mmCIF file of C-alpha atoms in Angstrom:
data_model
loop_
_atom_site.group_PDB
_atom_site.id
_atom_site.type_symbol
_atom_site.label_atom_id
_atom_site.label_comp_id
_atom_site.label_asym_id
_atom_site.label_seq_id
_atom_site.Cartn_x
_atom_site.Cartn_y
_atom_site.Cartn_z
ATOM 1 C CA MET A 225 -9.538 9.083 -3.479
ATOM 2 C CA CYS A 226 -9.834 9.356 0.274
ATOM 3 C CA GLY A 227 -12.719 7.391 1.770
ATOM 4 C CA ARG A 228 -11.275 6.835 5.240
ATOM 5 C CA PHE A 229 -8.567 8.513 7.265
ATOM 6 C CA SER A 230 -7.137 8.680 10.762
ATOM 7 C CA LEU A 231 -6.216 11.391 13.248
ATOM 8 C CA THR A 232 -4.403 10.062 16.291
ATOM 9 C CA ALA A 233 -2.403 13.158 17.272
ATOM 10 C CA SER A 234 -3.263 15.253 20.306
ATOM 11 C CA ARG A 235 -4.946 18.642 20.240
ATOM 12 C CA GLN A 236 -1.619 20.232 21.174
ATOM 13 C CA GLU A 237 0.154 18.591 18.229
ATOM 14 C CA VAL A 238 -2.514 19.771 15.803
ATOM 15 C CA GLU A 239 -2.439 23.291 17.204
ATOM 16 C CA ALA A 240 1.362 23.390 16.920
ATOM 17 C CA LEU A 241 1.406 22.244 13.301
ATOM 18 C CA LEU A 242 -1.410 24.460 12.069
ATOM 19 C CA ALA A 243 -0.893 27.440 14.401
ATOM 20 C CA ALA A 244 -4.588 27.277 15.258
ATOM 21 C CA ILE A 245 -6.934 27.375 18.221
ATOM 22 C CA ILE A 246 -8.742 24.027 18.432
ATOM 23 C CA GLY A 247 -10.693 24.604 21.620
ATOM 24 C CA GLU A 248 -10.931 21.216 23.300
ATOM 25 C CA ASP A 249 -9.172 17.881 23.505
ATOM 26 C CA PHE A 250 -10.289 14.919 21.427
ATOM 27 C CA PRO A 251 -9.471 11.202 21.456
ATOM 28 C CA PRO A 252 -7.436 9.388 18.787
ATOM 29 C CA ARG A 253 -9.580 8.275 15.865
ATOM 30 C CA TYR A 254 -8.387 5.366 13.747
ATOM 31 C CA ASN A 255 -11.172 4.923 11.201
ATOM 32 C CA ILE A 256 -12.887 8.176 10.246
ATOM 33 C CA ALA A 257 -15.620 7.691 7.640
ATOM 34 C CA PRO A 258 -17.805 9.953 5.471
ATOM 35 C CA THR A 259 -20.801 11.584 7.216
ATOM 36 C CA GLN A 260 -18.884 11.608 10.507
ATOM 37 C CA PRO A 261 -17.653 14.878 12.065
ATOM 38 C CA ILE A 262 -14.115 15.861 11.147
ATOM 39 C CA LEU A 263 -11.828 18.631 12.321
ATOM 40 C CA MET A 264 -11.163 21.385 9.797
ATOM 41 C CA VAL A 265 -8.946 24.420 10.342
ATOM 42 C CA VAL A 266 -10.015 27.659 8.654
ATOM 43 C CA ALA A 267 -9.000 31.305 8.794
ATOM 44 C CA GLY A 268 -10.432 33.125 11.795
ATOM 45 C CA GLU A 269 -10.713 36.747 12.793
ATOM 46 C CA THR A 270 -7.574 38.873 12.630
ATOM 47 C CA PRO A 271 -6.261 39.265 16.191
ATOM 48 C CA PRO A 272 -5.851 42.811 17.572
ATOM 49 C CA PRO A 273 -2.442 44.523 17.251
ATOM 50 C CA GLY A 274 0.073 43.163 19.748
ATOM 51 C CA SER A 275 -1.849 39.935 20.309
ATOM 52 C CA ASN A 276 -0.130 36.571 19.871
ATOM 53 C CA ARG A 277 -3.449 34.781 19.465
ATOM 54 C CA PRO A 278 -3.538 32.562 16.330
ATOM 55 C CA ASP A 279 -5.776 33.724 13.505
ATOM 56 C CA ARG A 280 -6.783 30.159 12.584
ATOM 57 C CA VAL A 281 -9.516 28.170 14.274
ATOM 58 C CA GLY A 282 -10.701 24.579 14.311
ATOM 59 C CA ARG A 283 -14.263 23.754 13.266
ATOM 60 C CA LEU A 284 -16.185 20.507 13.391
ATOM 61 C CA VAL A 285 -17.804 19.816 10.025
ATOM 62 C CA ARG A 286 -19.759 16.923 8.585
ATOM 63 C CA TRP A 287 -17.572 15.008 6.159
ATOM 64 C CA GLY A 288 -19.710 15.272 3.064
ATOM 65 C CA PHE A 289 -19.895 18.589 1.218
ATOM 66 C CA ILE A 290 -23.390 20.021 0.704
ATOM 67 C CA PRO A 291 -23.609 23.135 -1.517
ATOM 68 C CA ALA A 292 -25.690 25.962 -0.061
ATOM 69 C CA TRP A 293 -28.218 25.768 -2.911
ATOM 70 C CA VAL A 294 -29.202 22.146 -2.199
ATOM 71 C CA LYS A 295 -32.793 21.885 -0.960
ATOM 72 C CA ASP A 296 -32.769 18.308 0.323
ATOM 73 C CA PRO A 297 -29.434 16.608 1.155
ATOM 74 C CA ASN A 298 -31.165 13.225 0.897
ATOM 75 C CA ASP A 299 -31.548 13.861 -2.827
ATOM 76 C CA PHE A 300 -27.911 14.914 -3.267
ATOM 77 C CA PRO A 301 -24.938 12.548 -3.652
ATOM 78 C CA LEU A 302 -22.479 12.183 -0.777
ATOM 79 C CA MET A 303 -19.475 14.282 -1.857
ATOM 80 C CA PHE A 304 -16.679 13.574 0.588
ATOM 81 C CA ASN A 305 -14.021 13.983 -2.141
ATOM 82 C CA ILE A 306 -13.760 16.910 -4.567
ATOM 83 C CA ARG A 307 -11.673 16.808 -7.745
ATOM 84 C CA SER A 308 -9.232 19.703 -7.499
ATOM 85 C CA GLU A 309 -8.771 19.943 -11.273
ATOM 86 C CA THR A 310 -12.387 20.943 -11.871
ATOM 87 C CA ALA A 311 -13.466 22.537 -8.559
ATOM 88 C CA ALA A 312 -13.144 26.083 -9.897
ATOM 89 C CA GLU A 313 -15.447 25.248 -12.811
ATOM 90 C CA LYS A 314 -18.206 23.533 -10.834
ATOM 91 C CA ASN A 315 -21.136 25.493 -9.465
ATOM 92 C CA SER A 316 -21.126 23.254 -6.381
ATOM 93 C CA PHE A 317 -17.612 24.239 -5.311
ATOM 94 C CA ARG A 318 -16.770 27.571 -6.959
ATOM 95 C CA ALA A 319 -17.831 29.800 -4.061
ATOM 96 C CA ALA A 320 -16.150 27.629 -1.429
ATOM 97 C CA LEU A 321 -12.887 27.572 -3.382
ATOM 98 C CA HIS A 322 -12.991 31.366 -3.421
ATOM 99 C CA HIS A 323 -14.058 31.979 0.168
ATOM 100 C CA ARG A 324 -13.977 28.871 2.392
ATOM 101 C CA ARG A 325 -10.764 26.914 1.949
ATOM 102 C CA GLY A 326 -9.672 24.790 4.897
ATOM 103 C CA LEU A 327 -7.159 22.216 6.101
ATOM 104 C CA VAL A 328 -8.014 18.783 7.494
ATOM 105 C CA PRO A 329 -5.288 17.422 9.812
ATOM 106 C CA ALA A 330 -4.630 13.702 9.489
ATOM 107 C CA SER A 331 -2.176 11.046 10.595
ATOM 108 C CA GLY A 332 -2.726 9.246 7.298
ATOM 109 C CA PHE A 333 -5.460 7.709 5.174
ATOM 110 C CA TYR A 334 -6.619 4.354 3.838
ATOM 111 C CA GLU A 335 -6.787 3.235 0.252
ATOM 112 C CA TRP A 336 -7.848 0.038 -1.485
ATOM 113 C CA ARG A 337 -6.299 -1.631 -4.493
ATOM 114 C CA ARG A 338 -9.135 -3.186 -6.408
ATOM 115 C CA GLU A 339 -8.803 -6.199 -8.678
ATOM 116 C CA GLY A 340 -12.016 -7.500 -10.148
ATOM 117 C CA ARG A 341 -15.462 -7.005 -8.656
ATOM 118 C CA ASN A 342 -15.071 -8.650 -5.251
ATOM 119 C CA ARG A 343 -11.468 -8.157 -4.194
ATOM 120 C CA ALA A 344 -9.732 -5.216 -2.533
ATOM 121 C CA GLN A 345 -6.466 -5.045 -0.604
ATOM 122 C CA ALA A 346 -6.497 -2.301 2.043
ATOM 123 C CA TYR A 347 -3.485 -0.056 2.718
ATOM 124 C CA TRP A 348 -2.671 2.349 5.522
ATOM 125 C CA VAL A 349 -0.968 5.319 3.843
ATOM 126 C CA ARG A 350 1.082 7.472 6.202
ATOM 127 C CA PRO A 351 3.890 10.049 5.974
ATOM 128 C CA ARG A 352 7.143 8.165 5.520
ATOM 129 C CA ARG A 353 8.871 10.410 8.055
ATOM 130 C CA GLY A 354 6.006 10.349 10.532
ATOM 131 C CA GLY A 355 4.021 13.259 11.894
ATOM 132 C CA LEU A 356 0.840 14.905 10.682
ATOM 133 C CA VAL A 357 -0.325 16.014 7.262
ATOM 134 C CA ALA A 358 -2.897 18.631 6.254
ATOM 135 C CA PHE A 359 -5.318 17.834 3.438
ATOM 136 C CA ALA A 360 -6.711 20.651 1.310
ATOM 137 C CA ALA A 361 -10.439 20.976 1.902
ATOM 138 C CA LEU A 362 -13.486 23.126 1.192
ATOM 139 C CA MET A 363 -16.214 24.075 3.654
ATOM 140 C CA GLU A 364 -19.823 25.079 3.138
ATOM 141 C CA THR A 365 -22.611 25.869 5.610
ATOM 142 C CA TRP A 366 -25.909 24.332 4.594
ATOM 143 C CA SER A 367 -29.204 25.772 5.890
ATOM 144 C CA SER A 368 -32.418 23.797 6.085
ATOM 145 C CA ALA A 369 -35.909 25.155 5.564
ATOM 146 C CA ASP A 370 -36.445 25.386 9.329
ATOM 147 C CA GLY A 371 -33.404 27.634 9.736
ATOM 148 C CA SER A 372 -31.037 25.067 11.250
ATOM 149 C CA GLN A 373 -27.507 24.993 9.886
ATOM 150 C CA ILE A 374 -24.691 22.496 9.582
ATOM 151 C CA ASP A 375 -21.094 23.023 8.478
ATOM 152 C CA THR A 376 -20.033 20.512 5.844
ATOM 153 C CA GLY A 377 -16.770 19.812 4.082
ATOM 154 C CA GLY A 378 -14.987 17.766 1.454
ATOM 155 C CA ILE A 379 -11.343 16.816 0.865
ATOM 156 C CA LEU A 380 -9.746 17.841 -2.427
ATOM 157 C CA THR A 381 -8.070 15.129 -4.460
ATOM 158 C CA THR A 382 -5.547 15.041 -7.289
ATOM 159 C CA SER A 383 -3.860 12.426 -9.440
ATOM 160 C CA ALA A 384 -1.829 9.876 -7.487
ATOM 161 C CA ASN A 385 1.949 10.109 -7.311
ATOM 162 C CA ALA A 386 4.263 7.307 -8.447
ATOM 163 C CA THR A 387 4.152 5.585 -5.042
ATOM 164 C CA LEU A 388 0.372 5.362 -4.802
ATOM 165 C CA ARG A 389 -0.565 4.973 -8.464
ATOM 166 C CA PRO A 390 -0.310 1.153 -8.378
ATOM 167 C CA ILE A 391 -2.957 1.219 -5.621
ATOM 168 C CA HIS A 392 -5.336 3.949 -6.819
ATOM 169 C CA GLU A 393 -5.351 6.685 -9.432
ATOM 170 C CA ARG A 394 -6.314 9.466 -6.974
ATOM 171 C CA MET A 395 -4.925 10.808 -3.690
ATOM 172 C CA PRO A 396 -5.724 13.689 -1.295
ATOM 173 C CA VAL A 397 -4.128 17.064 -1.944
ATOM 174 C CA VAL A 398 -1.498 17.679 0.746
ATOM 175 C CA ILE A 399 -0.696 21.280 1.661
ATOM 176 C CA GLN A 400 2.808 21.755 3.050
ATOM 177 C CA PRO A 401 3.302 23.893 6.202
ATOM 178 C CA GLU A 402 5.035 26.683 4.296
ATOM 179 C CA ASP A 403 1.888 27.048 2.165
ATOM 180 C CA PHE A 404 -0.734 27.006 4.940
ATOM 181 C CA GLY A 405 -1.006 30.795 4.963
ATOM 182 C CA LEU A 406 -1.360 31.051 1.196
ATOM 183 C CA TRP A 407 -4.058 28.380 1.099
ATOM 184 C CA LEU A 408 -6.129 29.694 4.010
ATOM 185 C CA ASP A 409 -5.975 33.398 3.137
ATOM 186 C CA CYS A 410 -9.066 33.586 0.966
ATOM 187 C CA LYS A 411 -9.281 37.373 1.255
ATOM 188 C CA ASN A 412 -6.026 37.981 -0.573
ATOM 189 C CA ASN A 413 -5.525 34.842 -2.654
ATOM 190 C CA LEU A 414 -7.880 33.835 -5.440
ATOM 191 C CA PRO A 415 -8.264 30.254 -6.664
ATOM 192 C CA ARG A 416 -5.755 30.935 -9.439
ATOM 193 C CA ASP A 417 -3.207 31.937 -6.784
ATOM 194 C CA VAL A 418 -3.453 28.552 -5.059
ATOM 195 C CA ALA A 419 -3.936 26.354 -8.115
ATOM 196 C CA GLY A 420 -0.276 25.323 -8.009
ATOM 197 C CA LEU A 421 -0.721 23.889 -4.515
ATOM 198 C CA MET A 422 -3.266 21.322 -5.692
ATOM 199 C CA ARG A 423 -0.725 18.806 -6.957
ATOM 200 C CA PRO A 424 0.401 15.287 -5.993
ATOM 201 C CA ALA A 425 2.751 14.904 -3.039
ATOM 202 C CA GLU A 426 6.347 13.992 -3.797
ATOM 203 C CA PRO A 427 6.842 10.256 -4.524
ATOM 204 C CA ASP A 428 8.752 9.654 -1.287
ATOM 205 C CA PHE A 429 6.319 11.545 0.963
ATOM 206 C CA PHE A 430 3.996 8.626 1.787
ATOM 207 C CA GLU A 431 4.461 4.942 2.423
ATOM 208 C CA ALA A 432 1.686 2.391 1.877
ATOM 209 C CA ILE A 433 1.371 -0.435 4.412
ATOM 210 C CA PRO A 434 -0.892 -3.416 3.648
ATOM 211 C CA VAL A 435 -3.457 -3.945 6.402
ATOM 212 C CA SER A 436 -6.284 -6.365 7.058
ATOM 213 C CA ASP A 437 -9.882 -5.930 5.967
ATOM 214 C CA LYS A 438 -10.858 -4.936 9.522
ATOM 215 C CA VAL A 439 -10.724 -1.327 8.324
ATOM 216 C CA ASN A 440 -13.597 -2.054 5.937
ATOM 217 C CA LYS A 441 -16.070 -1.824 8.823
ATOM 218 C CA VAL A 442 -16.465 1.668 10.231
ATOM 219 C CA SER A 443 -17.291 0.118 13.616
ATOM 220 C CA ASN A 444 -13.680 -1.129 13.873
ATOM 221 C CA THR A 445 -11.909 1.788 15.520
ATOM 222 C CA THR A 446 -8.996 0.227 17.404
ATOM 223 C CA PRO A 447 -5.270 0.786 16.649
ATOM 224 C CA ASP A 448 -4.745 -2.738 15.353
ATOM 225 C CA ILE A 449 -6.501 -1.911 12.089
ATOM 226 C CA GLN A 450 -3.247 -0.161 11.129
ATOM 227 C CA ASP A 451 -1.069 -3.212 11.815
ATOM 228 C CA ARG A 452 0.927 -4.468 8.860
ATOM 229 C CA VAL A 453 -0.171 -7.772 7.338
ATOM 230 C CA GLU A 454 1.308 -9.889 4.584
ATOM 231 C CA GLU A 455 0.134 -8.410 1.312
ATOM 232 C CA ASP A 456 -2.287 -10.666 -0.517
ATOM 233 C CA LEU A 457 -0.740 -11.111 -3.933
ATOM 234 C CA THR A 458 -3.850 -12.835 -5.257
ATOM 235 C CA ALA A 459 -5.199 -9.339 -5.836
ATOM 236 C CA ALA A 460 -2.456 -8.594 -8.308
ATOM 237 C CA ALA A 461 -3.181 -11.874 -10.070
ATOM 238 C CA GLY A 462 -6.877 -11.057 -10.274
ATOM 239 C CA LYS A 463 -7.959 -14.143 -8.348
ATOM 240 C CA PRO A 464 -11.349 -13.823 -6.661
ATOM 241 C CA LYS A 465 -11.540 -13.561 -2.906
ATOM 242 C CA ASN A 466 -14.255 -12.299 -0.618
ATOM 243 C CA GLY A 467 -13.824 -8.675 0.314
ATOM 244 C CA ARG A 468 -14.609 -5.322 -1.154
ATOM 245 C CA LYS A 469 -13.927 -1.674 -0.629
ATOM 246 C CA PRO A 470 -16.260 -0.322 2.053
ATOM 247 C CA GLU A 471 -19.171 1.874 1.201
ATOM 248 C CA PRO A 472 -19.708 5.097 3.204
ATOM 249 C CA GLU A 473 -21.563 4.510 6.450
ATOM 250 C CA ASP A 474 -23.151 7.004 8.790
ATOM 251 C CA GLY A 475 -21.300 6.585 12.070
ATOM 252 C CA SER A 476 -21.971 10.054 13.378
ATOM 253 C CA GLY A 477 -25.220 9.389 15.161
ATOM 254 C CA GLY A 478 -26.281 12.819 13.957
ATOM 255 C CA GLN A 479 -24.024 14.599 16.430
ATOM 256 C CA LEU A 480 -20.981 16.729 15.710
ATOM 257 C CA SER A 481 -18.674 15.300 18.349
ATOM 258 C CA MET A 482 -15.136 14.017 18.135
ATOM 259 C CA PHE A 483 -15.941 11.412 20.800
#
């Protein structure tokens, strides 16, 4: 599961990791939520011979995958996560897995350990060694009846590794830098060629830091939402306490802007 994540690196850091052209600077974002615009890197045009221009480009997409065949997005569930194990079998994702695979750069993500109906402990999950990660993602362009278009995307998930399993059973698929080319090259690599990449990260790749419930509100976007707090062990005991995992909120204002 990945219902919130963060990207606090600079444009230059993202470009260096993904060997991509991003286009413009963007501010650090500490609490990115579904329906908001997110940065996705996809394969671009092949540069001319002798050029050192990257063949990967950054796109702003709405976080919430909408298949091209959907007539009214208001009647379609918000799909910000996509199960990697079944994506190739689903009509909603089959074409995108073949032709529109992408990478979503992130500094880390948030997860909630749920105990009972009204209790959830939030965690900030980040690379143990620091730096950026790239989540496997799918992109689709949805067209409305009036001809307007919007690029949409979802993050692929897999079963959680041993570190994160006590918190949640799912985690985002992480693509390692040495596999970026394989994942993004949809012209030469079919879904079966990249199936082995959609696996849990190694157990020591992430660390989970307990944080306060400030992250539950998408309007809280300051760095302190990632500050470590004392873990509330009442969750493990199943004792009731006010608090719950946040539901998706539309914080985009309808505009694809990183600001």
